[in-house]
Amino acid sequence: MARNVLILLGYPGAGKGTQAKEIMRRLNIPQISTGDMLREEIKLNTPYGKQAKELMAAGRFVDDAVVDAIVAGRIRREDCRNGFILDGYPRTVAQAETFSNGMKTDDRLWVIEISADPEHVLSRLLGRLMCPNPMCTQIYHVHSRIPKVEGFCDKCGSSLVHRPDDVAEKIQERFVHYRAKTDPLVEYYKKTGCFRQVDGRPAAAEVTRQLMELIDGEDLEGDMAAPALKLRKGQIA
Ligand code: ADP
């Protein structure tokens, strides 16, 4: 069965996680967030977690071999048989090449960048709160996405946390790495037929609308239109 593979690109704070959750709900394919998976590896103190811990705390990229292995293991699971949304992977051209080597010939690839400049996303990151429950990982913001009960997740009731890497100095460090390693990845995907962009600056619901319009196929031509429509209509089983 052909899988529909969505890759979301964008600066930290551009809204990849928030949008991936919404698309997951609408299209019934899982979100695969390397950031969430790495935080879980760290919590469980696994060998991968030990390798990732200091790099993540410093706002640097984790080694390609670690994230490649985590993602390869995750997409072998049954719930990915019809497709999946990659949030935070690939982040380097090398990761993209490794990932594409593992793709099946009938997979349909879809790459969408949620574009937002670093100045715009900084305040989002500084005010971001997240649910640390790995089964939930809901995202909030102290001003624009306030939980119903202060400090607690609306969905699962866990105490919300401010990510330790969401502080000014670490955020700047993450931007530097994004520019150096992920900007070339954007250029790499631009050369493929499946690259699209949406404006990440409006409110989340408007960004979702733009994404769904693309997925709907209205803006697409040729080869990408068919899988887009299938995704939208849930005809992916
Ligand atoms: P953000 O996109 O806001 O940086 P994430 O939760 O996606 O947040 O990622 C948090 C951190 O996890 C990154 O700063 C990086 O250290 C690590 N990480 C996540 N995905 C990757 C990846 N594909 N390659 C290397 N490091 C990664």
Coordinates of N, CA and C and ligand atoms in Angstrom, one line a residue:
M1 N 0.8 -1.2 0.0 CA 0.0 0.0 0.0 C 0.9 1.3 0.0
A2 N 0.6 2.2 -0.9 CA 1.4 3.4 -1.0 C 1.2 4.2 0.3
R3 N 2.3 4.8 0.8 CA 2.2 5.6 2.0 C 2.3 7.1 1.5
N4 N 1.5 7.9 2.2 CA 1.6 9.4 2.0 C 2.5 10.0 3.1
V5 N 3.6 10.6 2.7 CA 4.6 11.1 3.6 C 4.7 12.6 3.5
L6 N 4.4 13.2 4.7 CA 4.4 14.7 4.8 C 5.6 15.1 5.6
I7 N 6.4 15.9 5.0 CA 7.6 16.4 5.8 C 7.3 17.9 6.0
L8 N 7.3 18.3 7.3 CA 7.1 19.7 7.7 C 8.4 20.3 8.0
L9 N 8.8 21.4 7.3 CA 10.0 22.1 7.6 C 9.7 23.5 8.1
G10 N 10.6 24.1 8.8 CA 10.4 25.5 9.3 C 11.2 25.7 10.6
Y11 N 11.5 27.0 10.8 CA 12.3 27.4 12.0 C 11.7 26.9 13.3
P12 N 12.5 26.7 14.3 CA 11.9 26.4 15.6 C 10.9 27.5 15.9
G13 N 9.7 27.1 16.4 CA 8.6 28.0 16.7 C 7.8 28.4 15.5
A14 N 8.1 27.9 14.3 CA 7.3 28.2 13.1 C 5.9 27.6 13.2
G15 N 5.7 26.6 14.1 CA 4.4 25.9 14.3 C 4.3 24.5 13.7
K16 N 5.5 23.9 13.5 CA 5.4 22.5 12.9 C 4.6 21.5 13.8
G17 N 4.9 21.6 15.1 CA 4.3 20.7 16.1 C 2.8 20.9 16.2
T18 N 2.4 22.2 16.3 CA 1.0 22.5 16.4 C 0.3 22.1 15.1
Q19 N 0.8 22.3 14.0 CA 0.2 22.0 12.7 C 0.2 20.5 12.5
A20 N 1.3 19.8 12.9 CA 1.3 18.4 12.7 C 0.2 17.7 13.4
K21 N 0.0 18.2 14.7 CA -1.1 17.6 15.5 C -2.5 17.7 14.8
E22 N -2.7 18.9 14.3 CA -4.0 19.2 13.6 C -4.1 18.3 12.4
I23 N -3.1 18.2 11.6 CA -3.2 17.4 10.3 C -3.3 15.9 10.7
M24 N -2.6 15.5 11.7 CA -2.7 14.1 12.2 C -4.2 13.8 12.5
R25 N -4.8 14.7 13.2 CA -6.2 14.5 13.6 C -7.1 14.5 12.3
R26 N -6.9 15.4 11.4 CA -7.7 15.4 10.2 C -7.5 14.3 9.3
L27 N -6.3 13.9 9.1 CA -6.0 12.8 8.1 C -5.7 11.4 8.6
N28 N -5.7 11.4 10.0 CA -5.6 10.1 10.6 C -4.3 9.3 10.2
I29 N -3.2 10.1 10.1 CA -1.9 9.5 10.0 C -1.0 10.1 11.2
P30 N -0.1 9.3 11.7 CA 0.6 9.8 12.9 C 1.6 10.9 12.7
Q31 N 1.8 11.7 13.8 CA 2.9 12.7 13.8 C 4.1 12.0 14.4
I32 N 5.2 12.2 13.7 CA 6.5 11.7 14.2 C 7.4 12.9 14.5
S33 N 7.5 13.2 15.8 CA 8.3 14.4 16.1 C 9.7 13.9 16.7
T34 N 10.8 14.2 16.1 CA 12.1 13.8 16.6 C 12.4 14.5 17.9
G35 N 12.0 15.7 18.0 CA 12.2 16.4 19.3 C 11.5 15.7 20.5
D36 N 10.2 15.4 20.3 CA 9.5 14.6 21.3 C 10.2 13.3 21.6
M37 N 10.5 12.6 20.6 CA 11.1 11.3 20.8 C 12.4 11.3 21.5
L38 N 13.2 12.4 21.1 CA 14.5 12.5 21.8 C 14.4 12.9 23.3
R39 N 13.4 13.7 23.6 CA 13.1 14.1 25.0 C 12.7 12.9 25.8
E40 N 12.0 12.0 25.1 CA 11.6 10.7 25.8 C 12.8 9.8 26.0
E41 N 13.7 9.7 25.0 CA 14.9 8.9 25.2 C 15.7 9.4 26.3
I42 N 15.8 10.8 26.5 CA 16.6 11.4 27.5 C 15.9 11.0 28.9
K43 N 14.6 11.1 28.9 CA 13.9 10.8 30.2 C 14.1 9.4 30.6
L44 N 14.2 8.5 29.7 CA 14.3 7.1 30.0 C 15.8 6.7 30.1
N45 N 16.7 7.7 29.9 CA 18.1 7.5 30.0 C 18.7 6.3 29.1
T46 N 18.2 6.2 27.9 CA 18.6 5.2 27.0 C 20.0 5.6 26.4
P47 N 20.6 4.7 25.7 CA 21.9 5.1 25.0 C 21.7 6.2 24.1
Y48 N 20.6 6.3 23.3 CA 20.4 7.4 22.4 C 20.2 8.7 23.2
G49 N 19.4 8.5 24.3 CA 19.2 9.7 25.2 C 20.5 10.3 25.7
K50 N 21.4 9.4 26.1 CA 22.7 9.8 26.7 C 23.4 10.6 25.6
Q51 N 23.4 10.1 24.4 CA 24.1 10.8 23.3 C 23.5 12.2 23.0
A52 N 22.2 12.3 23.1 CA 21.4 13.5 22.7 C 21.4 14.6 23.8
K53 N 21.5 14.2 25.1 CA 21.2 15.1 26.2 C 21.9 16.4 26.1
E54 N 23.3 16.4 26.1 CA 24.0 17.6 26.1 C 23.8 18.5 24.9
L55 N 23.8 17.8 23.7 CA 23.6 18.5 22.5 C 22.3 19.3 22.5
M56 N 21.2 18.6 22.9 CA 19.9 19.3 22.9 C 19.9 20.4 23.9
A57 N 20.5 20.2 25.1 CA 20.5 21.2 26.1 C 21.2 22.4 25.6
A58 N 22.2 22.2 24.7 CA 23.0 23.4 24.2 C 22.3 24.0 23.0
G59 N 21.2 23.4 22.5 CA 20.5 24.0 21.3 C 21.2 23.5 20.0
R60 N 22.0 22.5 20.1 CA 22.7 22.0 18.9 C 22.0 20.8 18.3
F61 N 22.4 20.4 17.1 CA 21.7 19.2 16.5 C 22.3 17.9 17.1
V62 N 21.4 17.0 17.2 CA 21.8 15.6 17.6 C 22.4 15.0 16.4
D63 N 23.3 14.0 16.6 CA 24.0 13.4 15.5 C 23.0 12.7 14.5
D64 N 23.3 12.8 13.2 CA 22.4 12.2 12.2 C 22.1 10.8 12.5
A65 N 23.2 10.0 12.9 CA 23.0 8.5 13.1 C 21.9 8.2 14.1
V66 N 21.9 9.1 15.1 CA 20.9 8.8 16.2 C 19.5 9.1 15.7
V67 N 19.3 10.3 15.1 CA 17.9 10.6 14.7 C 17.5 9.7 13.5
D68 N 18.4 9.3 12.6 CA 18.1 8.4 11.5 C 17.6 7.1 12.1
A69 N 18.3 6.6 13.1 CA 17.9 5.3 13.7 C 16.5 5.4 14.4
I70 N 16.3 6.5 15.1 CA 15.1 6.6 15.9 C 13.9 6.7 14.9
V71 N 14.0 7.4 13.8 CA 13.0 7.6 12.8 C 12.7 6.3 12.1
A72 N 13.8 5.6 11.7 CA 13.7 4.3 10.9 C 12.9 3.3 11.8
G73 N 13.2 3.3 13.1 CA 12.5 2.4 14.0 C 11.0 2.7 14.1
R74 N 10.7 4.0 14.2 CA 9.4 4.5 14.4 C 8.5 4.2 13.2
I75 N 9.0 4.4 12.0 CA 8.1 4.3 10.8 C 7.9 2.8 10.4
R76 N 8.7 1.9 11.1 CA 8.4 0.5 10.8 C 7.1 0.1 11.6
R77 N 6.6 0.9 12.5 CA 5.5 0.5 13.3 C 4.2 0.5 12.4
E78 N 3.3 -0.4 12.9 CA 2.0 -0.6 12.2 C 1.2 0.7 11.8
D79 N 1.2 1.6 12.8 CA 0.4 2.8 12.6 C 0.9 3.7 11.4
C80 N 2.1 3.4 10.9 CA 2.6 4.2 9.8 C 2.4 3.6 8.4
R81 N 1.6 2.5 8.4 CA 1.5 1.8 7.1 C 0.8 2.6 6.0
N82 N 0.0 3.6 6.4 CA -0.7 4.4 5.3 C 0.0 5.7 5.1
G83 N 1.0 6.0 6.0 CA 1.7 7.3 5.9 C 1.9 7.9 7.3
F84 N 2.6 9.1 7.3 CA 3.0 9.7 8.5 C 3.4 11.1 8.2
I85 N 3.5 11.9 9.3 CA 3.9 13.3 9.2 C 5.2 13.5 9.9
L86 N 6.2 13.9 9.3 CA 7.5 14.1 9.9 C 7.6 15.6 10.4
D87 N 7.8 15.7 11.7 CA 7.9 17.1 12.3 C 9.3 17.2 12.9
G88 N 10.2 17.9 12.3 CA 11.6 18.0 12.8 C 12.6 17.1 12.2
Y89 N 12.2 16.3 11.2 CA 13.1 15.4 10.5 C 12.6 15.3 9.1
P90 N 13.5 15.3 8.1 CA 15.0 15.5 8.2 C 15.3 17.0 8.5
R91 N 16.5 17.2 9.1 CA 16.9 18.6 9.3 C 18.2 18.9 8.6
T92 N 18.8 17.9 8.0 CA 20.1 18.1 7.2 C 19.9 17.4 5.9
V93 N 20.7 17.8 4.9 CA 20.7 17.1 3.6 C 21.1 15.6 3.8
A94 N 22.0 15.4 4.7 CA 22.4 14.0 4.9 C 21.3 13.1 5.5
Q95 N 20.5 13.7 6.4 CA 19.3 13.0 6.9 C 18.3 12.8 5.8
A96 N 18.1 13.8 5.0 CA 17.1 13.6 3.9 C 17.6 12.5 2.9
E97 N 18.9 12.4 2.7 CA 19.3 11.4 1.8 C 19.2 10.0 2.4
T98 N 19.5 9.9 3.7 CA 19.3 8.6 4.4 C 17.8 8.2 4.3
F99 N 17.0 9.2 4.6 CA 15.5 8.9 4.7 C 15.0 8.5 3.3
S100 N 15.5 9.2 2.2 CA 15.0 8.8 0.9 C 15.4 7.4 0.5
N101 N 16.6 7.0 1.0 CA 17.1 5.7 0.6 C 16.1 4.6 1.2
G102 N 15.5 4.9 2.3 CA 14.6 4.0 3.0 C 13.1 4.1 2.5
M103 N 12.9 5.0 1.5 CA 11.5 5.1 1.1 C 11.2 4.0 0.1
K104 N 9.9 3.7 0.0 CA 9.4 2.6 -0.9 C 9.1 3.3 -2.3
T105 N 9.2 2.5 -3.3 CA 9.1 3.1 -4.6 C 7.7 3.8 -4.9
D106 N 6.7 3.3 -4.2 CA 5.3 3.9 -4.4 C 4.9 4.9 -3.3
D107 N 5.9 5.2 -2.4 CA 5.6 6.3 -1.5 C 5.4 7.6 -2.2
R108 N 4.5 8.5 -1.6 CA 4.3 9.8 -2.2 C 4.8 10.8 -1.2
L109 N 5.7 11.6 -1.7 CA 6.4 12.5 -0.8 C 5.9 13.9 -1.0
W110 N 5.7 14.6 0.2 CA 5.1 15.9 0.2 C 5.9 16.7 1.2
V111 N 6.5 17.8 0.8 CA 7.4 18.6 1.7 C 6.8 20.0 1.7
I112 N 6.4 20.5 2.9 CA 5.9 21.8 3.1 C 6.7 22.6 4.1
E113 N 7.2 23.7 3.7 CA 7.8 24.6 4.7 C 6.8 25.6 5.3
I114 N 6.8 25.7 6.6 CA 6.0 26.7 7.3 C 7.0 27.9 7.5
S115 N 6.8 28.9 6.7 CA 7.9 29.9 6.7 C 7.5 31.0 7.7
A116 N 8.5 31.4 8.5 CA 8.3 32.5 9.5 C 9.7 32.9 9.9
D117 N 10.0 34.2 9.9 CA 11.4 34.6 10.1 C 11.7 34.5 11.6
P118 N 13.0 34.4 11.9 CA 13.4 34.2 13.3 C 12.9 35.3 14.3
E119 N 12.8 36.5 13.8 CA 12.3 37.6 14.7 C 10.9 37.3 15.1
H120 N 10.1 36.8 14.2 CA 8.7 36.6 14.4 C 8.5 35.5 15.4
V121 N 9.3 34.4 15.3 CA 9.0 33.2 16.1 C 9.6 33.3 17.5
L122 N 10.5 34.3 17.7 CA 11.2 34.3 19.0 C 10.2 34.5 20.2
S123 N 9.3 35.4 20.1 CA 8.3 35.6 21.2 C 7.5 34.3 21.4
R124 N 7.2 33.6 20.3 CA 6.4 32.4 20.5 C 7.2 31.4 21.4
L125 N 8.5 31.3 21.1 CA 9.3 30.3 21.8 C 9.5 30.7 23.3
L126 N 9.6 32.0 23.5 CA 9.9 32.5 24.9 C 8.6 32.2 25.7
G127 N 7.4 32.2 25.1 CA 6.2 32.0 25.9 C 5.6 30.6 25.8
R128 N 6.3 29.7 25.1 CA 5.8 28.4 24.9 C 5.8 27.5 26.1
L129 N 4.7 26.8 26.3 CA 4.6 25.8 27.3 C 4.3 24.5 26.7
M130 N 4.8 23.4 27.2 CA 4.4 22.1 26.6 C 4.0 21.1 27.6
C131 N 3.1 20.2 27.2 CA 2.7 19.1 28.0 C 3.8 18.0 27.9
P132 N 4.4 17.6 29.0 CA 5.5 16.6 29.0 C 5.1 15.2 28.8
N133 N 3.8 14.9 28.9 CA 3.3 13.6 28.7 C 3.6 13.1 27.3
P134 N 4.4 12.0 27.1 CA 4.8 11.7 25.7 C 3.6 11.2 24.8
M135 N 2.5 10.8 25.5 CA 1.3 10.5 24.7 C 0.5 11.7 24.3
C136 N 0.9 12.9 24.8 CA 0.0 14.0 24.6 C 0.9 15.1 23.9
T137 N 1.9 15.7 24.5 CA 2.8 16.7 24.0 C 2.1 17.9 23.4
Q138 N 0.9 18.3 24.0 CA 0.2 19.4 23.5 C 1.0 20.7 23.8
I139 N 0.8 21.7 22.8 CA 1.6 22.9 22.9 C 0.7 24.1 23.3
Y140 N 1.2 24.9 24.2 CA 0.4 26.1 24.7 C 1.3 27.3 24.6
H141 N 0.7 28.5 24.9 CA 1.5 29.7 24.9 C 0.9 30.6 26.0
V142 N 1.8 31.3 26.8 CA 1.3 32.0 28.0 C 0.3 33.2 27.6
H143 N 0.4 33.7 26.3 CA -0.5 34.7 25.9 C -1.5 34.3 24.9
S144 N -1.1 33.5 23.9 CA -2.0 33.3 22.8 C -2.7 31.9 22.8
R145 N -2.2 31.0 23.6 CA -2.9 29.7 23.7 C -2.9 29.2 25.1
I146 N -3.7 29.9 25.9 CA -3.7 29.7 27.3 C -4.5 28.5 27.7
P147 N -3.9 27.6 28.6 CA -4.7 26.5 29.1 C -5.8 26.9 29.9
K148 N -6.9 26.1 30.0 CA -8.1 26.5 30.7 C -7.7 26.6 32.2
V149 N -7.0 25.7 32.7 CA -6.5 25.8 34.1 C -5.0 26.1 34.1
E150 N -4.7 27.3 34.7 CA -3.3 27.7 34.5 C -2.3 26.6 35.0
G151 N -1.3 26.3 34.1 CA -0.2 25.4 34.4 C -0.5 23.9 34.2
F152 N -1.8 23.6 33.7 CA -2.1 22.2 33.5 C -2.7 22.0 32.1
C153 N -2.4 20.8 31.5 CA -2.8 20.5 30.2 C -4.3 20.3 30.1
D154 N -4.9 20.9 29.1 CA -6.4 20.7 28.9 C -6.7 19.3 28.6
K155 N -5.8 18.6 27.9 CA -6.2 17.3 27.4 C -6.0 16.2 28.4
C156 N -4.8 16.2 29.1 CA -4.5 15.1 30.0 C -4.2 15.5 31.4
G157 N -4.2 16.8 31.7 CA -4.1 17.2 33.1 C -2.7 17.3 33.6
S158 N -1.7 16.9 32.8 CA -0.3 17.0 33.3 C 0.1 18.4 33.6
S159 N 1.1 18.6 34.5 CA 1.7 19.9 34.7 C 2.5 20.3 33.5
L160 N 2.2 21.5 33.0 CA 2.9 22.0 31.8 C 4.3 22.4 32.2
V161 N 5.2 22.3 31.2 CA 6.6 22.8 31.4 C 7.0 23.8 30.4
H162 N 8.0 24.6 30.8 CA 8.7 25.5 29.8 C 10.0 24.7 29.4
R163 N 10.1 24.5 28.1 CA 11.3 23.7 27.7 C 12.6 24.4 28.0
P164 N 13.5 23.7 28.6 CA 14.8 24.4 29.0 C 15.6 25.0 27.8
D165 N 15.3 24.5 26.6 CA 16.0 25.1 25.5 C 15.2 26.3 24.9
D166 N 14.0 26.6 25.4 CA 13.3 27.8 25.0 C 13.7 29.0 25.8
V167 N 14.9 29.3 25.9 CA 15.4 30.5 26.5 C 16.3 31.2 25.4
A168 N 16.4 32.6 25.5 CA 16.9 33.4 24.5 C 18.2 32.9 23.9
E169 N 19.2 32.5 24.8 CA 20.5 32.1 24.3 C 20.4 30.8 23.5
K170 N 19.7 29.9 24.0 CA 19.6 28.6 23.3 C 18.7 28.7 22.0
I171 N 17.8 29.6 22.0 CA 17.0 29.8 20.8 C 17.9 30.4 19.7
Q172 N 18.7 31.4 20.1 CA 19.6 31.9 19.1 C 20.5 30.8 18.5
E173 N 21.0 30.0 19.4 CA 21.9 28.9 19.0 C 21.1 28.0 18.0
R174 N 19.9 27.7 18.3 CA 19.1 26.8 17.4 C 18.9 27.5 16.0
F175 N 18.7 28.8 16.0 CA 18.5 29.5 14.8 C 19.8 29.4 13.9
V176 N 20.9 29.5 14.6 CA 22.2 29.5 13.9 C 22.3 28.1 13.2
H177 N 22.0 27.0 13.9 CA 22.1 25.7 13.3 C 21.1 25.5 12.2
Y178 N 19.9 26.1 12.4 CA 18.9 25.9 11.4 C 19.4 26.6 10.1
R179 N 19.9 27.8 10.2 CA 20.5 28.5 9.1 C 21.5 27.7 8.4
A180 N 22.5 27.2 9.2 CA 23.6 26.5 8.6 C 23.2 25.1 8.0
K181 N 22.3 24.4 8.6 CA 22.1 23.0 8.2 C 20.7 22.8 7.5
T182 N 19.7 23.6 7.9 CA 18.4 23.3 7.3 C 18.1 24.2 6.2
D183 N 18.6 25.4 6.1 CA 18.4 26.2 4.9 C 18.9 25.5 3.7
P184 N 20.1 24.8 3.7 CA 20.5 24.0 2.5 C 19.5 22.9 2.2
L185 N 18.9 22.4 3.2 CA 17.9 21.3 3.0 C 16.7 21.8 2.3
V186 N 16.3 23.1 2.6 CA 15.2 23.7 1.9 C 15.5 23.8 0.4
E187 N 16.7 24.3 0.2 CA 17.2 24.4 -1.3 C 17.2 23.1 -2.0
Y188 N 17.6 22.1 -1.2 CA 17.6 20.7 -1.8 C 16.2 20.2 -2.2
Y189 N 15.2 20.5 -1.3 CA 13.9 20.1 -1.6 C 13.2 21.0 -2.6
K190 N 13.7 22.2 -2.7 CA 13.1 23.1 -3.7 C 13.3 22.5 -5.1
K191 N 14.4 21.8 -5.3 CA 14.6 21.2 -6.6 C 13.7 20.0 -7.0
T192 N 13.0 19.5 -6.0 CA 12.1 18.4 -6.2 C 10.7 19.0 -6.6
G193 N 9.9 18.2 -7.2 CA 8.6 18.7 -7.6 C 7.6 18.8 -6.4
C194 N 8.0 18.3 -5.2 CA 7.0 18.2 -4.2 C 7.1 19.2 -3.1
F195 N 7.9 20.3 -3.3 CA 8.1 21.3 -2.3 C 7.1 22.4 -2.4
R196 N 6.5 22.8 -1.2 CA 5.5 23.9 -1.1 C 5.8 24.7 0.1
Q197 N 5.3 25.9 0.1 CA 5.5 26.8 1.3 C 4.1 27.3 1.8
V198 N 4.0 27.5 3.1 CA 2.9 28.3 3.6 C 3.4 29.4 4.5
D199 N 2.6 30.4 4.7 CA 3.0 31.5 5.6 C 2.7 31.1 7.0
G200 N 3.8 31.0 7.9 CA 3.6 30.6 9.2 C 3.3 31.7 10.2
R201 N 3.1 33.0 9.7 CA 2.9 34.1 10.7 C 1.5 34.3 11.2
P202 N 0.5 34.0 10.4 CA -0.9 34.1 10.9 C -1.2 33.2 12.1
A203 N -2.4 33.3 12.7 CA -2.8 32.5 13.8 C -2.9 31.0 13.3
A204 N -2.8 30.1 14.2 CA -2.6 28.7 13.9 C -3.8 28.2 12.9
A205 N -5.0 28.6 13.2 CA -6.1 28.1 12.4 C -6.0 28.5 10.9
E206 N -5.4 29.7 10.7 CA -5.2 30.2 9.3 C -4.1 29.4 8.6
V207 N -3.1 29.1 9.4 CA -2.0 28.3 8.8 C -2.5 26.9 8.4
T208 N -3.3 26.3 9.3 CA -4.0 25.0 9.0 C -4.8 25.1 7.7
R209 N -5.5 26.2 7.6 CA -6.3 26.4 6.4 C -5.5 26.3 5.1
Q210 N -4.3 27.1 5.2 CA -3.4 27.1 4.1 C -2.9 25.7 3.8
L211 N -2.5 25.0 4.8 CA -1.9 23.7 4.7 C -3.0 22.7 4.0
M212 N -4.2 22.8 4.5 CA -5.2 21.9 4.0 C -5.6 22.3 2.6
E213 N -5.5 23.5 2.2 CA -5.7 23.9 0.9 C -4.7 23.3 -0.1
L214 N -3.4 23.3 0.4 CA -2.4 22.6 -0.4 C -2.6 21.1 -0.5
I215 N -3.0 20.5 0.7 CA -3.2 19.1 0.7 C -4.4 18.7 -0.1
D216 N -5.4 19.6 -0.1 CA -6.6 19.4 -0.9 C -6.2 19.3 -2.4
G217 N -5.1 19.9 -2.8 CA -4.7 19.8 -4.2 C -5.1 20.9 -5.0
E218 N -5.7 21.9 -4.4 CA -6.2 23.1 -5.2 C -5.1 23.8 -5.9
D219 N -3.9 23.9 -5.2 CA -2.8 24.7 -5.7 C -1.8 23.8 -6.5
L220 N -2.2 22.5 -6.6 CA -1.2 21.6 -7.1 C -1.5 21.2 -8.6
E221 N -0.5 20.7 -9.2 CA -0.7 20.3 -10.6 C -0.1 18.9 -10.8
G222 N -0.5 18.3 -11.8 CA 0.2 17.0 -12.2 C 0.2 16.0 -11.1
D223 N 1.4 15.4 -11.0 CA 1.5 14.2 -10.1 C 1.1 14.3 -8.7
M224 N 1.3 15.5 -8.1 CA 1.0 15.6 -6.7 C -0.4 15.8 -6.4
A225 N -1.2 16.1 -7.4 CA -2.7 16.3 -7.1 C -3.4 15.1 -6.6
A226 N -3.1 14.0 -7.2 CA -3.8 12.7 -6.9 C -3.6 12.3 -5.4
P227 N -2.3 12.2 -5.0 CA -2.1 11.9 -3.6 C -2.7 12.9 -2.6
A228 N -2.7 14.2 -3.0 CA -3.2 15.2 -2.2 C -4.7 15.0 -1.9
L229 N -5.4 14.7 -3.0 CA -6.8 14.5 -2.9 C -7.1 13.3 -2.1
K230 N -6.4 12.3 -2.3 CA -6.6 11.0 -1.6 C -6.4 11.3 -0.1
L231 N -5.3 12.0 0.3 CA -5.1 12.3 1.7 C -6.3 13.0 2.3
R232 N -6.7 14.0 1.6 CA -7.8 14.9 2.0 C -9.1 14.1 2.3
K233 N -9.4 13.2 1.3 CA -10.6 12.4 1.4 C -10.5 11.2 2.3
G234 N -9.3 11.0 2.9 CA -9.1 9.8 3.7 C -9.1 8.5 2.9
Q235 N -8.8 8.6 1.6 CA -8.8 7.4 0.8 C -7.4 6.8 0.8
I236 N -6.8 6.6 2.0 CA -5.4 6.2 2.0 C -5.3 4.8 2.6
A237 N -6.4 4.2 3.0 CA -6.3 2.8 3.5 C -6.0 1.8 2.5
Ligands
ADP1 P1 12.5 23.0 17.6 O1 12.0 22.6 16.2 O2 11.8 24.1 18.2 O3 14.0 23.1 17.7 P2 12.2 20.2 18.5 O4 11.4 19.7 19.6 O5 11.7 19.7 17.1 O6 12.2 21.7 18.6 O7 13.7 19.7 18.6 C1 14.4 20.0 19.8 C2 15.8 19.6 19.7 O8 16.0 18.2 19.3 C3 16.6 20.3 18.6 O9 17.1 21.6 19.0 C4 17.8 19.3 18.3 O10 18.7 19.4 19.4 C5 17.1 18.0 18.5 N1 16.6 17.5 17.2 C6 15.3 17.2 16.9 N2 15.2 16.7 15.6 C7 16.5 16.7 15.2 C8 17.1 16.2 13.9 N3 16.3 15.8 12.9 N4 18.4 16.3 13.8 C9 19.2 16.7 14.8 N5 18.7 17.1 16.0 C10 17.4 17.1 16.2

